Amino acid sequence: MIRIVLATTLAFTLPATAQTDPAALPAAERLMTVMGVEAQFEQIFVISAPAMAQNAVAQLEASQTTREMMEALTKGDYARKERVKAILAEEYLAAFRAQKARMVREIAREYAIAFTAAELDELARFFGSGAGAKYVAQQPMLQEKLTKANQRIGIEVGMVATPKAITRAEAELNAGTAE
């Protein structure tokens, strides 16, 4: 009885990839090539790495465990701090690039699960010509614009939400301490 329950449980927990059409993965990989996914990742990496470096420096400076290390490294000098950011951005970019092929394979695998080989071939034909090709060609420029718009909106959201959150937290947390 226990074996039947275990076998049934195991059968229902196996990944969906076990049932994927074997022709779907090569079709998905072709689609990734047609869509220029590697080039899109490169652009995203180039945009993301400096922002990640900026955030990392802010976190390193704010953390009690790393603040002294950052102070010793930068010696309070703006140029040294900027160099640390640049080095971090370069290392993040190199690490991203080292993972690019893996990321494309992961996406292709998910596409192979979600679509049949015939559907993937149809998508590749679409993205390889006409409006689909134009879509692919416009993606880098659109990604850059959308990333900047999202960053701008994110800053605005933070400027609106943070003061409200602090005011609310003060009110809620201090409500029980009034004597």
PDB file of C-alpha atoms in Angstrom:
ATOM      1  CA  MET A   1       0.000   0.000   0.000  1.00  0.00           C
ATOM      2  CA  ILE A   2       2.758   2.427   0.966  1.00  0.00           C
ATOM      3  CA  ARG A   3       4.578   1.618  -2.298  1.00  0.00           C
ATOM      4  CA  ILE A   4       1.456   2.446  -4.311  1.00  0.00           C
ATOM      5  CA  VAL A   5       1.022   5.762  -2.494  1.00  0.00           C
ATOM      6  CA  LEU A   6       4.700   6.603  -2.996  1.00  0.00           C
ATOM      7  CA  ALA A   7       4.610   5.614  -6.665  1.00  0.00           C
ATOM      8  CA  THR A   8       1.458   7.659  -7.246  1.00  0.00           C
ATOM      9  CA  THR A   9       2.906  10.656  -5.416  1.00  0.00           C
ATOM     10  CA  LEU A  10       6.137  10.384  -7.382  1.00  0.00           C
ATOM     11  CA  ALA A  11       4.266  10.142 -10.681  1.00  0.00           C
ATOM     12  CA  PHE A  12       2.371  13.349  -9.953  1.00  0.00           C
ATOM     13  CA  THR A  13       5.470  15.231  -8.817  1.00  0.00           C
ATOM     14  CA  LEU A  14       7.672  14.436 -11.826  1.00  0.00           C
ATOM     15  CA  PRO A  15       8.527  17.561 -13.792  1.00  0.00           C
ATOM     16  CA  ALA A  16       6.452  18.333 -16.841  1.00  0.00           C
ATOM     17  CA  THR A  17       9.585  18.111 -18.984  1.00  0.00           C
ATOM     18  CA  ALA A  18       9.238  14.325 -18.906  1.00  0.00           C
ATOM     19  CA  GLN A  19       6.184  14.677 -21.176  1.00  0.00           C
ATOM     20  CA  THR A  20       7.662  17.310 -23.515  1.00  0.00           C
ATOM     21  CA  ASP A  21       7.757  16.662 -27.257  1.00  0.00           C
ATOM     22  CA  PRO A  22      11.396  15.748 -28.008  1.00  0.00           C
ATOM     23  CA  ALA A  23      11.351  18.011 -31.076  1.00  0.00           C
ATOM     24  CA  ALA A  24      10.186  20.976 -28.987  1.00  0.00           C
ATOM     25  CA  LEU A  25      13.534  21.767 -27.354  1.00  0.00           C
ATOM     26  CA  PRO A  26      15.477  22.126 -30.630  1.00  0.00           C
ATOM     27  CA  ALA A  27      12.577  24.187 -32.003  1.00  0.00           C
ATOM     28  CA  ALA A  28      12.651  26.389 -28.896  1.00  0.00           C
ATOM     29  CA  GLU A  29      16.403  26.857 -29.253  1.00  0.00           C
ATOM     30  CA  ARG A  30      15.907  27.945 -32.880  1.00  0.00           C
ATOM     31  CA  LEU A  31      13.236  30.378 -31.710  1.00  0.00           C
ATOM     32  CA  MET A  32      15.654  31.842 -29.146  1.00  0.00           C
ATOM     33  CA  THR A  33      18.144  32.448 -31.965  1.00  0.00           C
ATOM     34  CA  VAL A  34      15.543  34.033 -34.253  1.00  0.00           C
ATOM     35  CA  MET A  35      14.320  36.256 -31.411  1.00  0.00           C
ATOM     36  CA  GLY A  36      17.857  37.372 -30.585  1.00  0.00           C
ATOM     37  CA  VAL A  37      17.494  36.424 -26.927  1.00  0.00           C
ATOM     38  CA  GLU A  38      21.262  36.439 -26.314  1.00  0.00           C
ATOM     39  CA  ALA A  39      21.559  39.988 -27.658  1.00  0.00           C
ATOM     40  CA  GLN A  40      18.591  41.062 -25.546  1.00  0.00           C
ATOM     41  CA  PHE A  41      20.246  39.601 -22.457  1.00  0.00           C
ATOM     42  CA  GLU A  42      23.463  41.431 -23.293  1.00  0.00           C
ATOM     43  CA  GLN A  43      21.626  44.723 -23.410  1.00  0.00           C
ATOM     44  CA  ILE A  44      19.807  43.997 -20.164  1.00  0.00           C
ATOM     45  CA  PHE A  45      23.104  43.050 -18.511  1.00  0.00           C
ATOM     46  CA  VAL A  46      24.830  46.234 -19.672  1.00  0.00           C
ATOM     47  CA  ILE A  47      21.970  48.319 -18.268  1.00  0.00           C
ATOM     48  CA  SER A  48      21.556  46.301 -15.059  1.00  0.00           C
ATOM     49  CA  ALA A  49      25.181  45.923 -13.965  1.00  0.00           C
ATOM     50  CA  PRO A  50      25.780  49.595 -12.999  1.00  0.00           C
ATOM     51  CA  ALA A  51      22.461  49.738 -11.135  1.00  0.00           C
ATOM     52  CA  MET A  52      23.346  46.541  -9.290  1.00  0.00           C
ATOM     53  CA  ALA A  53      26.753  47.975  -8.423  1.00  0.00           C
ATOM     54  CA  GLN A  54      25.147  51.160  -7.098  1.00  0.00           C
ATOM     55  CA  ASN A  55      22.778  49.106  -4.941  1.00  0.00           C
ATOM     56  CA  ALA A  56      25.589  46.860  -3.739  1.00  0.00           C
ATOM     57  CA  VAL A  57      27.699  49.831  -2.635  1.00  0.00           C
ATOM     58  CA  ALA A  58      24.722  51.330  -0.804  1.00  0.00           C
ATOM     59  CA  GLN A  59      24.087  48.019   0.955  1.00  0.00           C
ATOM     60  CA  LEU A  60      27.758  47.522   1.790  1.00  0.00           C
ATOM     61  CA  GLU A  61      27.912  51.021   3.277  1.00  0.00           C
ATOM     62  CA  ALA A  62      24.697  50.535   5.246  1.00  0.00           C
ATOM     63  CA  SER A  63      25.438  47.107   6.691  1.00  0.00           C
ATOM     64  CA  GLN A  64      27.103  46.966  10.084  1.00  0.00           C
ATOM     65  CA  THR A  65      29.138  43.962   8.991  1.00  0.00           C
ATOM     66  CA  THR A  66      30.571  45.589   5.840  1.00  0.00           C
ATOM     67  CA  ARG A  67      30.578  49.309   6.619  1.00  0.00           C
ATOM     68  CA  GLU A  68      34.131  49.318   8.011  1.00  0.00           C
ATOM     69  CA  MET A  69      35.414  47.368   5.006  1.00  0.00           C
ATOM     70  CA  MET A  70      33.847  49.931   2.646  1.00  0.00           C
ATOM     71  CA  GLU A  71      35.265  52.834   4.653  1.00  0.00           C
ATOM     72  CA  ALA A  72      38.733  51.258   4.550  1.00  0.00           C
ATOM     73  CA  LEU A  73      38.405  50.594   0.835  1.00  0.00           C
ATOM     74  CA  THR A  74      37.125  54.022  -0.198  1.00  0.00           C
ATOM     75  CA  LYS A  75      38.828  56.114   2.512  1.00  0.00           C
ATOM     76  CA  GLY A  76      35.960  58.597   2.192  1.00  0.00           C
ATOM     77  CA  ASP A  77      37.127  59.472  -1.320  1.00  0.00           C
ATOM     78  CA  TYR A  78      34.440  59.879  -3.982  1.00  0.00           C
ATOM     79  CA  ALA A  79      36.723  58.742  -6.820  1.00  0.00           C
ATOM     80  CA  ARG A  80      37.639  55.561  -4.938  1.00  0.00           C
ATOM     81  CA  LYS A  81      33.966  54.862  -4.269  1.00  0.00           C
ATOM     82  CA  GLU A  82      33.170  55.346  -7.966  1.00  0.00           C
ATOM     83  CA  ARG A  83      36.007  52.956  -8.853  1.00  0.00           C
ATOM     84  CA  VAL A  84      34.535  50.340  -6.500  1.00  0.00           C
ATOM     85  CA  LYS A  85      31.186  50.761  -8.287  1.00  0.00           C
ATOM     86  CA  ALA A  86      32.885  50.393 -11.671  1.00  0.00           C
ATOM     87  CA  ILE A  87      34.723  47.249 -10.575  1.00  0.00           C
ATOM     88  CA  LEU A  88      31.512  45.758  -9.191  1.00  0.00           C
ATOM     89  CA  ALA A  89      29.668  46.575 -12.435  1.00  0.00           C
ATOM     90  CA  GLU A  90      32.444  44.955 -14.495  1.00  0.00           C
ATOM     91  CA  GLU A  91      32.368  41.819 -12.346  1.00  0.00           C
ATOM     92  CA  TYR A  92      28.564  41.619 -12.434  1.00  0.00           C
ATOM     93  CA  LEU A  93      28.648  41.986 -16.212  1.00  0.00           C
ATOM     94  CA  ALA A  94      31.283  39.249 -16.529  1.00  0.00           C
ATOM     95  CA  ALA A  95      29.272  36.958 -14.245  1.00  0.00           C
ATOM     96  CA  PHE A  96      26.088  37.641 -16.227  1.00  0.00           C
ATOM     97  CA  ARG A  97      27.865  36.899 -19.487  1.00  0.00           C
ATOM     98  CA  ALA A  98      29.189  33.635 -18.087  1.00  0.00           C
ATOM     99  CA  GLN A  99      25.583  32.595 -17.400  1.00  0.00           C
ATOM    100  CA  LYS A 100      24.043  33.875 -20.652  1.00  0.00           C
ATOM    101  CA  ALA A 101      24.023  30.526 -22.490  1.00  0.00           C
ATOM    102  CA  ARG A 102      22.543  28.829 -19.439  1.00  0.00           C
ATOM    103  CA  MET A 103      19.818  31.471 -19.199  1.00  0.00           C
ATOM    104  CA  VAL A 104      18.936  31.015 -22.874  1.00  0.00           C
ATOM    105  CA  ARG A 105      18.788  27.226 -22.385  1.00  0.00           C
ATOM    106  CA  GLU A 106      16.472  27.691 -19.386  1.00  0.00           C
ATOM    107  CA  ILE A 107      14.152  29.912 -21.409  1.00  0.00           C
ATOM    108  CA  ALA A 108      14.216  27.470 -24.332  1.00  0.00           C
ATOM    109  CA  ARG A 109      13.334  24.628 -21.978  1.00  0.00           C
ATOM    110  CA  GLU A 110      10.358  26.565 -20.602  1.00  0.00           C
ATOM    111  CA  TYR A 111       9.191  27.380 -24.129  1.00  0.00           C
ATOM    112  CA  ALA A 112       9.558  23.685 -25.044  1.00  0.00           C
ATOM    113  CA  ILE A 113       7.278  22.805 -22.139  1.00  0.00           C
ATOM    114  CA  ALA A 114       4.711  25.480 -22.970  1.00  0.00           C
ATOM    115  CA  PHE A 115       4.575  25.006 -26.763  1.00  0.00           C
ATOM    116  CA  THR A 116       4.687  22.145 -29.246  1.00  0.00           C
ATOM    117  CA  ALA A 117       7.469  21.921 -31.813  1.00  0.00           C
ATOM    118  CA  ALA A 118       4.991  22.984 -34.510  1.00  0.00           C
ATOM    119  CA  GLU A 119       3.946  26.042 -32.496  1.00  0.00           C
ATOM    120  CA  LEU A 120       7.569  26.965 -31.852  1.00  0.00           C
ATOM    121  CA  ASP A 121       8.362  26.633 -35.555  1.00  0.00           C
ATOM    122  CA  GLU A 122       5.392  28.881 -36.337  1.00  0.00           C
ATOM    123  CA  LEU A 123       6.648  31.461 -33.826  1.00  0.00           C
ATOM    124  CA  ALA A 124      10.134  31.280 -35.354  1.00  0.00           C
ATOM    125  CA  ARG A 125       8.667  31.909 -38.809  1.00  0.00           C
ATOM    126  CA  PHE A 126       6.699  34.866 -37.447  1.00  0.00           C
ATOM    127  CA  PHE A 127       9.655  36.412 -35.620  1.00  0.00           C
ATOM    128  CA  GLY A 128      11.917  35.712 -38.595  1.00  0.00           C
ATOM    129  CA  SER A 129       9.991  37.878 -41.057  1.00  0.00           C
ATOM    130  CA  GLY A 130       7.720  40.892 -41.413  1.00  0.00           C
ATOM    131  CA  ALA A 131       6.184  42.334 -38.269  1.00  0.00           C
ATOM    132  CA  GLY A 132       7.829  39.693 -36.092  1.00  0.00           C
ATOM    133  CA  ALA A 133      11.296  40.565 -37.388  1.00  0.00           C
ATOM    134  CA  LYS A 134      10.555  44.243 -36.822  1.00  0.00           C
ATOM    135  CA  TYR A 135       9.474  43.386 -33.273  1.00  0.00           C
ATOM    136  CA  VAL A 136      12.762  41.562 -32.666  1.00  0.00           C
ATOM    137  CA  ALA A 137      14.771  44.434 -34.180  1.00  0.00           C
ATOM    138  CA  GLN A 138      12.983  47.011 -32.013  1.00  0.00           C
ATOM    139  CA  GLN A 139      13.380  45.064 -28.759  1.00  0.00           C
ATOM    140  CA  PRO A 140      16.774  46.489 -27.713  1.00  0.00           C
ATOM    141  CA  MET A 141      15.602  50.095 -28.104  1.00  0.00           C
ATOM    142  CA  LEU A 142      12.253  49.347 -26.473  1.00  0.00           C
ATOM    143  CA  GLN A 143      13.925  47.497 -23.588  1.00  0.00           C
ATOM    144  CA  GLU A 144      16.201  50.452 -22.935  1.00  0.00           C
ATOM    145  CA  LYS A 145      13.322  52.928 -22.969  1.00  0.00           C
ATOM    146  CA  LEU A 146      11.080  50.701 -20.858  1.00  0.00           C
ATOM    147  CA  THR A 147      13.851  50.034 -18.345  1.00  0.00           C
ATOM    148  CA  LYS A 148      14.448  53.758 -17.930  1.00  0.00           C
ATOM    149  CA  ALA A 149      10.709  54.411 -17.617  1.00  0.00           C
ATOM    150  CA  ASN A 150      10.360  51.657 -15.016  1.00  0.00           C
ATOM    151  CA  GLN A 151      13.323  53.013 -13.050  1.00  0.00           C
ATOM    152  CA  ARG A 152      11.852  56.522 -13.135  1.00  0.00           C
ATOM    153  CA  ILE A 153       8.442  55.258 -12.020  1.00  0.00           C
ATOM    154  CA  GLY A 154      10.092  53.141  -9.325  1.00  0.00           C
ATOM    155  CA  ILE A 155      11.840  56.211  -7.928  1.00  0.00           C
ATOM    156  CA  GLU A 156       8.560  58.132  -7.961  1.00  0.00           C
ATOM    157  CA  VAL A 157       6.792  55.253  -6.201  1.00  0.00           C
ATOM    158  CA  GLY A 158       9.513  55.199  -3.564  1.00  0.00           C
ATOM    159  CA  MET A 159       9.265  58.953  -3.040  1.00  0.00           C
ATOM    160  CA  VAL A 160       5.502  58.692  -2.504  1.00  0.00           C
ATOM    161  CA  ALA A 161       5.360  55.430  -0.558  1.00  0.00           C
ATOM    162  CA  THR A 162       8.364  55.821   1.770  1.00  0.00           C
ATOM    163  CA  PRO A 163       7.182  58.930   3.663  1.00  0.00           C
ATOM    164  CA  LYS A 164       3.683  57.446   3.955  1.00  0.00           C
ATOM    165  CA  ALA A 165       5.099  54.147   5.204  1.00  0.00           C
ATOM    166  CA  ILE A 166       7.286  55.884   7.785  1.00  0.00           C
ATOM    167  CA  THR A 167       4.384  58.023   9.015  1.00  0.00           C
ATOM    168  CA  ARG A 168       2.144  54.962   9.200  1.00  0.00           C
ATOM    169  CA  ALA A 169       4.813  52.867  10.950  1.00  0.00           C
ATOM    170  CA  GLU A 170       5.390  55.605  13.506  1.00  0.00           C
ATOM    171  CA  ALA A 171       1.655  55.864  14.176  1.00  0.00           C
ATOM    172  CA  GLU A 172       1.111  52.100  14.421  1.00  0.00           C
ATOM    173  CA  LEU A 173       4.232  51.287  16.394  1.00  0.00           C
ATOM    174  CA  ASN A 174       3.926  54.221  18.774  1.00  0.00           C
ATOM    175  CA  ALA A 175       0.177  53.804  19.377  1.00  0.00           C
ATOM    176  CA  GLY A 176       0.748  51.246  22.110  1.00  0.00           C
ATOM    177  CA  THR A 177       3.592  53.158  23.777  1.00  0.00           C
ATOM    178  CA  ALA A 178       1.690  56.373  24.579  1.00  0.00           C
ATOM    179  CA  GLU A 179       1.341  56.847  28.329  1.00  0.00           C
TER     180      GLU A 179
END
